[in-house]
PDB file of C-alpha atoms in Angstrom:
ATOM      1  CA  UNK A 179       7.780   5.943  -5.399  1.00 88.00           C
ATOM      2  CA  UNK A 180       8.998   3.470  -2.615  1.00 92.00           C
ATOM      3  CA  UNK A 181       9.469   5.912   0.460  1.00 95.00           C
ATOM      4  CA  UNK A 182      11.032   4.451   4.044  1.00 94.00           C
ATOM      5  CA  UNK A 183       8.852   5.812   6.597  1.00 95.00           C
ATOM      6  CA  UNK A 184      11.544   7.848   8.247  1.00 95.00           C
ATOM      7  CA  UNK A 185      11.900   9.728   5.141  1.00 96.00           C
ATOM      8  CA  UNK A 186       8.554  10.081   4.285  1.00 96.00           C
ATOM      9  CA  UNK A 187       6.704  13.547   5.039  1.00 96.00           C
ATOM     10  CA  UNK A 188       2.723  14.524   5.352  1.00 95.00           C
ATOM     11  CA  UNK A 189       3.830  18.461   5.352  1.00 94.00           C
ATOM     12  CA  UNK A 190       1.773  19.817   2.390  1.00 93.00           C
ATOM     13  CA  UNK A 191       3.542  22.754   2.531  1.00 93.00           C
ATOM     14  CA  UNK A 192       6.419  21.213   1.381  1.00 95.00           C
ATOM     15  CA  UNK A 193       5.264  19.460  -1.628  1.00 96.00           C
ATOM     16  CA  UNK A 194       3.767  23.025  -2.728  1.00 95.00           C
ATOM     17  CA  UNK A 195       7.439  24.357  -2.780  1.00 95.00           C
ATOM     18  CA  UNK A 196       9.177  21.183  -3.974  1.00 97.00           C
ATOM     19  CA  UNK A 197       6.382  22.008  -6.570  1.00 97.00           C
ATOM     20  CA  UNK A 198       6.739  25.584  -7.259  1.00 96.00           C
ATOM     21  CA  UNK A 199      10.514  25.594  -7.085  1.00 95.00           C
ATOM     22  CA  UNK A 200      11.052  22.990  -9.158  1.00 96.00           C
ATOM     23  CA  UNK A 201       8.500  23.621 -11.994  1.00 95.00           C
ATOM     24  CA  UNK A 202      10.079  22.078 -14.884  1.00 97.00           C
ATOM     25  CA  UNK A 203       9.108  18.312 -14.309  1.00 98.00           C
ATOM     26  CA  UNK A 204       8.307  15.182 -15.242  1.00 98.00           C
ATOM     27  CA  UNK A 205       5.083  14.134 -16.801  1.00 98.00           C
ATOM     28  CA  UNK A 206       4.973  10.475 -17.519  1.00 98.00           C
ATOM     29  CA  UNK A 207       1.760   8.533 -19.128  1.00 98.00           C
ATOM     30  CA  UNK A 208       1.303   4.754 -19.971  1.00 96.00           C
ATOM     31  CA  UNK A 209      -1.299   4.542 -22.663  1.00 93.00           C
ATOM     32  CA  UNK A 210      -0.600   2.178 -25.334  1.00 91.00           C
ATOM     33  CA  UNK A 211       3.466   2.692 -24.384  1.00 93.00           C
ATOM     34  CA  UNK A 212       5.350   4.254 -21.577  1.00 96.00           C
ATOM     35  CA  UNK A 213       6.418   7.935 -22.373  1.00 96.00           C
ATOM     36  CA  UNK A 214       7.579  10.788 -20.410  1.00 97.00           C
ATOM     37  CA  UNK A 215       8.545  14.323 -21.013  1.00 97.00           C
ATOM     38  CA  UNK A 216      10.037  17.249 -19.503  1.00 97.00           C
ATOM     39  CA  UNK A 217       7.204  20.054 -18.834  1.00 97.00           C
ATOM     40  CA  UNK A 218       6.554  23.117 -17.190  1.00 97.00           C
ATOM     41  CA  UNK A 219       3.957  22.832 -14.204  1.00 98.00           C
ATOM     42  CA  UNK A 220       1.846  25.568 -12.174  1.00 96.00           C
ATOM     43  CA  UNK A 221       0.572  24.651  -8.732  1.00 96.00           C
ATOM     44  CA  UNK A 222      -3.516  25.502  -9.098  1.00 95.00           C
ATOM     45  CA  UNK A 223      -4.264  26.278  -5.377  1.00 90.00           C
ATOM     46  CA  UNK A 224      -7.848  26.073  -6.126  1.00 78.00           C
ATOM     47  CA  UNK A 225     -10.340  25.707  -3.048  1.00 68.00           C
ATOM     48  CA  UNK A 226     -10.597  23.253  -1.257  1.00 74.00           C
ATOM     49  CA  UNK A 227      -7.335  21.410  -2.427  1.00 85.00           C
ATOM     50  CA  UNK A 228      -5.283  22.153  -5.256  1.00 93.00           C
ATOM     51  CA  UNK A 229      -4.506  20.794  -9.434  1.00 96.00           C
ATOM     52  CA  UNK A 230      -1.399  20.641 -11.575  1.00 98.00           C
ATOM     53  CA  UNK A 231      -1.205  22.711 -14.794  1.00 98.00           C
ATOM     54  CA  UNK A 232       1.020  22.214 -17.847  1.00 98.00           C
ATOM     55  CA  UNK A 233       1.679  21.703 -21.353  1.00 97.00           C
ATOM     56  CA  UNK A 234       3.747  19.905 -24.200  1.00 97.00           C
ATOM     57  CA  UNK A 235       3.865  20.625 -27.412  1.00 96.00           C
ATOM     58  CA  UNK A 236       1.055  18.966 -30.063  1.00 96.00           C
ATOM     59  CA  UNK A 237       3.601  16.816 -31.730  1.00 95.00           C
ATOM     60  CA  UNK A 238       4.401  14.652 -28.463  1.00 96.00           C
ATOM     61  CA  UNK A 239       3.044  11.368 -28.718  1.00 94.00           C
ATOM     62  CA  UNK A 240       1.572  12.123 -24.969  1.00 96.00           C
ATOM     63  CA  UNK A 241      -0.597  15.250 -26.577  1.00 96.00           C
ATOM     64  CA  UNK A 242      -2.111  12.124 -29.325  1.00 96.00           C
ATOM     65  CA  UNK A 243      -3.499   9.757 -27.187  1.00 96.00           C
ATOM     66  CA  UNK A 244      -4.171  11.500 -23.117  1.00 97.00           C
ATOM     67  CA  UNK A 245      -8.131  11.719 -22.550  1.00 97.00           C
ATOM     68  CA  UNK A 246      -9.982  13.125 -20.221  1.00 98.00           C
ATOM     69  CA  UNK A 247      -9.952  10.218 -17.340  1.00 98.00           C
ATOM     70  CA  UNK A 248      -6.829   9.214 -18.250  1.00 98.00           C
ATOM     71  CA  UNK A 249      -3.716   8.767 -15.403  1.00 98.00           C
ATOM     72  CA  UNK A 250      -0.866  10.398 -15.174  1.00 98.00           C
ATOM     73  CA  UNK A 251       1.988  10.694 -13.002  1.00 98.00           C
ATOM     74  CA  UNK A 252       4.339  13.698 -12.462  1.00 98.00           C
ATOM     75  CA  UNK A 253       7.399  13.943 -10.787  1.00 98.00           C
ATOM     76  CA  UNK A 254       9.343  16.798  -8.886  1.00 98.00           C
ATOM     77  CA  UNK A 255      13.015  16.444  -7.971  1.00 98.00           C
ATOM     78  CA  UNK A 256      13.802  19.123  -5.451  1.00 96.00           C
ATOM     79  CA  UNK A 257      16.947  19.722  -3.691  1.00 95.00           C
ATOM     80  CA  UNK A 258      19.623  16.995  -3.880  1.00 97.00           C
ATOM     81  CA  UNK A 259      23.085  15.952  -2.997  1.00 98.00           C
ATOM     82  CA  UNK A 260      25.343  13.342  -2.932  1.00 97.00           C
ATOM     83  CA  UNK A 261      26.877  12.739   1.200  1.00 97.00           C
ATOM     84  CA  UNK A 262      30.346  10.956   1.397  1.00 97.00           C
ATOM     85  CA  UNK A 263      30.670   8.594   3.372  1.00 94.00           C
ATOM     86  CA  UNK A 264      33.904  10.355   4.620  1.00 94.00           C
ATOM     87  CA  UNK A 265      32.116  12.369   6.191  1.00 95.00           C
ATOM     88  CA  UNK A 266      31.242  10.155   9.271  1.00 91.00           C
ATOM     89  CA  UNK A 267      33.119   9.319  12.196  1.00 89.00           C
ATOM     90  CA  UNK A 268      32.629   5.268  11.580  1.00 90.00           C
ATOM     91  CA  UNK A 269      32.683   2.828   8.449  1.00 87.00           C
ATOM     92  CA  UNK A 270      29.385   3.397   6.282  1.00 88.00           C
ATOM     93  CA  UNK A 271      28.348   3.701   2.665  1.00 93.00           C
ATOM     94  CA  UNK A 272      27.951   7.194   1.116  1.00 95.00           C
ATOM     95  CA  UNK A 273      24.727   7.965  -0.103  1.00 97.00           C
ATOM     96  CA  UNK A 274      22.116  10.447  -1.742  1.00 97.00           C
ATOM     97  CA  UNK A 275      20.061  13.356   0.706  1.00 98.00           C
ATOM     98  CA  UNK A 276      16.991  14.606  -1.278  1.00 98.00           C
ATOM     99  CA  UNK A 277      13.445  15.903  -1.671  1.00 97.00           C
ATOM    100  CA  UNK A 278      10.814  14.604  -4.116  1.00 98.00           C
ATOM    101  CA  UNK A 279       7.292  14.795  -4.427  1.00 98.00           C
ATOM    102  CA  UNK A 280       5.265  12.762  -7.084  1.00 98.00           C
ATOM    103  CA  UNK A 281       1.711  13.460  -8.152  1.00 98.00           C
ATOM    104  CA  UNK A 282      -0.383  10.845  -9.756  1.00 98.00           C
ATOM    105  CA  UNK A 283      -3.573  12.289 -11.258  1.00 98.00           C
ATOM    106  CA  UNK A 284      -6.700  12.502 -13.375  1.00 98.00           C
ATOM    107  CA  UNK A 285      -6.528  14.243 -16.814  1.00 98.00           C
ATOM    108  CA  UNK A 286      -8.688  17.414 -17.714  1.00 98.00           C
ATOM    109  CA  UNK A 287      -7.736  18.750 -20.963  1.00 98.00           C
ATOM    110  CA  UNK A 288      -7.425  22.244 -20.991  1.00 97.00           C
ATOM    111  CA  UNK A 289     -10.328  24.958 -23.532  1.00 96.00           C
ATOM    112  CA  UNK A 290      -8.703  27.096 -25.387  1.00 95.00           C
ATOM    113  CA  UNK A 291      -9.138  29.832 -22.765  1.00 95.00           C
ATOM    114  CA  UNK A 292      -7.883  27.812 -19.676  1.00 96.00           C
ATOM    115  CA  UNK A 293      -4.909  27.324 -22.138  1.00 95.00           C
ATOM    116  CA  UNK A 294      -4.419  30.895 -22.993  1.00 92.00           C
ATOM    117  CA  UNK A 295      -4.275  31.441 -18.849  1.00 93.00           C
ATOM    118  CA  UNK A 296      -2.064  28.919 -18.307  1.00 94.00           C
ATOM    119  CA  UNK A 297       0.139  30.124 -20.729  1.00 92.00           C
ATOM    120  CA  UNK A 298      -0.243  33.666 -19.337  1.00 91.00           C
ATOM    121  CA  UNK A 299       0.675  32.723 -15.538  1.00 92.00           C
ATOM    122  CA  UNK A 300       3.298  31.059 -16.825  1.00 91.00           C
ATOM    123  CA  UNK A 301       4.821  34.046 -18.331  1.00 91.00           C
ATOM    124  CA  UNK A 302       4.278  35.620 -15.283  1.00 89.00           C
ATOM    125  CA  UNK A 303       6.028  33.664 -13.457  1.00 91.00           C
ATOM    126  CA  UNK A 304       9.167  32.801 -14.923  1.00 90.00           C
ATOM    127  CA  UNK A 305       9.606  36.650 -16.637  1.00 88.00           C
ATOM    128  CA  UNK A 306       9.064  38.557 -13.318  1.00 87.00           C
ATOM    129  CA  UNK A 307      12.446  38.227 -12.535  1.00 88.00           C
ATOM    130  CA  UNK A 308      14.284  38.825 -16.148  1.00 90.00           C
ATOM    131  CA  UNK A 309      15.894  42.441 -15.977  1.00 89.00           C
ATOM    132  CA  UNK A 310      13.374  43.270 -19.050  1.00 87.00           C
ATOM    133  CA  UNK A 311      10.272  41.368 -18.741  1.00 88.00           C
ATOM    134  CA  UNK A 312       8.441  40.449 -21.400  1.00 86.00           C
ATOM    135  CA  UNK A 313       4.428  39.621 -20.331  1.00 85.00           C
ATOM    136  CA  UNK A 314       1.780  38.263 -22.018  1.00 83.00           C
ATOM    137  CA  UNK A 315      -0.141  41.550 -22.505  1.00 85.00           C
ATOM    138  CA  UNK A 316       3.256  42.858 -24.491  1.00 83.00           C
ATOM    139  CA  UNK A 317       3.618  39.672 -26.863  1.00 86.00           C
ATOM    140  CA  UNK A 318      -0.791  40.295 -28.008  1.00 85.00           C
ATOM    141  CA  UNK A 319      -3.080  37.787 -27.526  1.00 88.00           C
ATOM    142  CA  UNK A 320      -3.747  37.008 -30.950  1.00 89.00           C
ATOM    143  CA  UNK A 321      -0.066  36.486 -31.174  1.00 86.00           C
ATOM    144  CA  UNK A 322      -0.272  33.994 -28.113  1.00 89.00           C
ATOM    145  CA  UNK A 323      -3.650  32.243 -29.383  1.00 90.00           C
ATOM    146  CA  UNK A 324      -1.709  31.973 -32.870  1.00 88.00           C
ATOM    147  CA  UNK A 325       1.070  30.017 -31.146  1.00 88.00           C
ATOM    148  CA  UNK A 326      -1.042  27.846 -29.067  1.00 88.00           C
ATOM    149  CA  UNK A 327      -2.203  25.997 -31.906  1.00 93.00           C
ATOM    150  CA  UNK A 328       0.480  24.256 -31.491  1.00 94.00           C
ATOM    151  CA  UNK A 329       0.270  23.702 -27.672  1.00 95.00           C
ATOM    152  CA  UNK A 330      -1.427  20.454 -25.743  1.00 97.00           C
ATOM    153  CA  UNK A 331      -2.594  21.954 -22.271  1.00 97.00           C
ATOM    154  CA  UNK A 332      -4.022  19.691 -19.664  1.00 98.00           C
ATOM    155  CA  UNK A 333      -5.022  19.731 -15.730  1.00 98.00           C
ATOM    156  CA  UNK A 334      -4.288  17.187 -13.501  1.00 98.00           C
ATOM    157  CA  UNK A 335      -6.424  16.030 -10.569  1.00 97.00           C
ATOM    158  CA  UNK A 336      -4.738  14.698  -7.630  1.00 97.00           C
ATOM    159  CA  UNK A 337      -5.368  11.123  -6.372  1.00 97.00           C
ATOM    160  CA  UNK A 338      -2.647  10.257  -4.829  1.00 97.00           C
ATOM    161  CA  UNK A 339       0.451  12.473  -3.182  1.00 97.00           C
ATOM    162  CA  UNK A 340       3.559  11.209  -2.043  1.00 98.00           C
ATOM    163  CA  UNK A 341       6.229  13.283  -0.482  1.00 98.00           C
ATOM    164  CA  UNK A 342      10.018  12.361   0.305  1.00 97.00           C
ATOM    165  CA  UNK A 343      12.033  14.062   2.430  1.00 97.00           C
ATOM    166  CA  UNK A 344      15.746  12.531   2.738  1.00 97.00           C
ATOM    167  CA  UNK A 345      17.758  14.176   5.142  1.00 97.00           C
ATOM    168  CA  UNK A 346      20.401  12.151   7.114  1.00 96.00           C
ATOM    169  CA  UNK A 347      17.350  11.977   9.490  1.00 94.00           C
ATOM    170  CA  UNK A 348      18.828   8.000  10.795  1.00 92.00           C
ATOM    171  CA  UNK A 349      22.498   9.923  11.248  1.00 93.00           C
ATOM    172  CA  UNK A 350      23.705  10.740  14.882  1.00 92.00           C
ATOM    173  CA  UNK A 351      23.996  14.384  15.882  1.00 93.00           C
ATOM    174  CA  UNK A 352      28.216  14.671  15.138  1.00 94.00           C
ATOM    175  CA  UNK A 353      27.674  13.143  11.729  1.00 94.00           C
ATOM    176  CA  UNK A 354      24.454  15.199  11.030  1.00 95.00           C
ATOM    177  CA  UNK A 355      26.019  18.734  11.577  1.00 95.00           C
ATOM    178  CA  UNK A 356      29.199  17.351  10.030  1.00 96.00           C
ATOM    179  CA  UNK A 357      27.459  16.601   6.704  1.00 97.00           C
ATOM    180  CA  UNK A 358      25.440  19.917   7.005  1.00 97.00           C
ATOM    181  CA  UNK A 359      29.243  21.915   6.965  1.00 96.00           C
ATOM    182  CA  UNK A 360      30.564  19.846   4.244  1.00 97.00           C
ATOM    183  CA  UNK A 361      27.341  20.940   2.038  1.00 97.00           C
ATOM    184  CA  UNK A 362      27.732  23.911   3.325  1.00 96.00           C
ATOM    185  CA  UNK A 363      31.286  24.050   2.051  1.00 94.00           C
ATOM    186  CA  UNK A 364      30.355  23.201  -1.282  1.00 95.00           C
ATOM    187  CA  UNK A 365      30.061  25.080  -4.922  1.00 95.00           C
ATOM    188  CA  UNK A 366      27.094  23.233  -5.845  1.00 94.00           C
ATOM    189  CA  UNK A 367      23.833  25.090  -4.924  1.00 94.00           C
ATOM    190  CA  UNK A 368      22.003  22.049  -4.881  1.00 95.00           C
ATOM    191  CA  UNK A 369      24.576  20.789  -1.994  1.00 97.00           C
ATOM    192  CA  UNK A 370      23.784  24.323  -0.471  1.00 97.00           C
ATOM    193  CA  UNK A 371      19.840  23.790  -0.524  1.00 95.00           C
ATOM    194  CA  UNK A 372      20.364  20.440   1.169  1.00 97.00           C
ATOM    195  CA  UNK A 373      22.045  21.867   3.610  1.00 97.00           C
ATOM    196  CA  UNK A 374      19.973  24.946   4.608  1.00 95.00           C
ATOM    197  CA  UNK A 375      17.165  21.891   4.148  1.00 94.00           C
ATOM    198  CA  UNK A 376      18.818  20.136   7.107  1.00 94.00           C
ATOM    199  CA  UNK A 377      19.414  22.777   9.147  1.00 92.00           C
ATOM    200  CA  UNK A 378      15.395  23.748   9.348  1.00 86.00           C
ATOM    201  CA  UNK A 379      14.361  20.293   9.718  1.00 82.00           C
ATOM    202  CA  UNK A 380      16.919  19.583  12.563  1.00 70.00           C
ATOM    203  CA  UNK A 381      15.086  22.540  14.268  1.00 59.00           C
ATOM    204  CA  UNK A 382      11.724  21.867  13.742  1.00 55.00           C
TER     205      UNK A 382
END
């Protein structure tokens, strides 16, 4: 991912909630073609660094052919939004504010058990917050083993982390806060996110 230097960002704790927030992802390989698919992801904060967790199903093409060793590349969109350019005080182009983060990594497939607790975590984390949860102790684990047959799980081992940060940073202070109310003015939540985005980084 080609990332200007003003846009580019070292904060660590970003990419970890680019990461968790936006856990449905990207996960693109290139053996013997080019393929990518949509997958859930768990941030691994293992000591001393950290790995990527996920899984597609056993009939993707991806789940034939990744080995251990093999590369990988995953890639988080966080908060985005398009900016106008009516929305500055001279003649300019409109444009896109955003966050990203993309991890290319190592391959580890996953035992059996390692899948089982990714699966579990995973149910975990997305069914806290349903009004009548449904965890994996509930569903049985022979129930969950039974369905991972059909599940591919592998680890990822960072090697190289890129993180973009895209927020008017180039934009003189009138035009900066005037894009921040116009997000802020918005429906979109994304637009919202940006905005709330800008407003922190402005301060920091």
């Amino acid at each position: 991912m080609y990332i200007p230097q003003i846009y580019k960002s070292e904060d660590r704790q970003l990419m970890k909630e680019i990461i968790t927030e936006n856990a449905f992802a990207l996960l693109i390989s290139n053996k013997e073609k080019l393929w990518a698919t949509h997958s859930m992801f768990i941030l691994n904060e293992s000591e001393p660094d950290f790995f990527l967790e996920t899984h597609v199903s056993k009939g993707n093409l991806q789940a034939h052919v990744l080995e251990d060793g093999d590369e990988v590349l995953c890639d988080f969109l966080g908060a985005n939004a398009y900016i106008s350019s009516s929305w500055y005080d001279h003649i300019n182009v409109s444009t896109w504010n955003y966050e990203a983060v993309q991890v290319r990594g190592t391959v580890k497939l996953m035992t059996d058990d390692e899948l089982y607790d990714h699966l579990r975590k995973l149910t975990i984390k997305f069914e806290q917050k349903q009004k009548c949860p449904v965890f994996a102790e509930t569903i049985g684990e022979e129930n969950i083993r039974n369905e991972m047959k059909g599940a591919f799980g592998i680890n990822i081992y960072p090697t190289e982390i890129h993180i973009a940060s895209k927020l008017s940073q180039n934009r003189e202070a009138h035009d900066y806060m005037n894009i921040i109310n116009e997000l802020q003015g918005s429906s979109d939540e994304n637009s919202n996110k940006v905005a709330a985005r800008m407003k922190n980084s402005r301060r920091s």
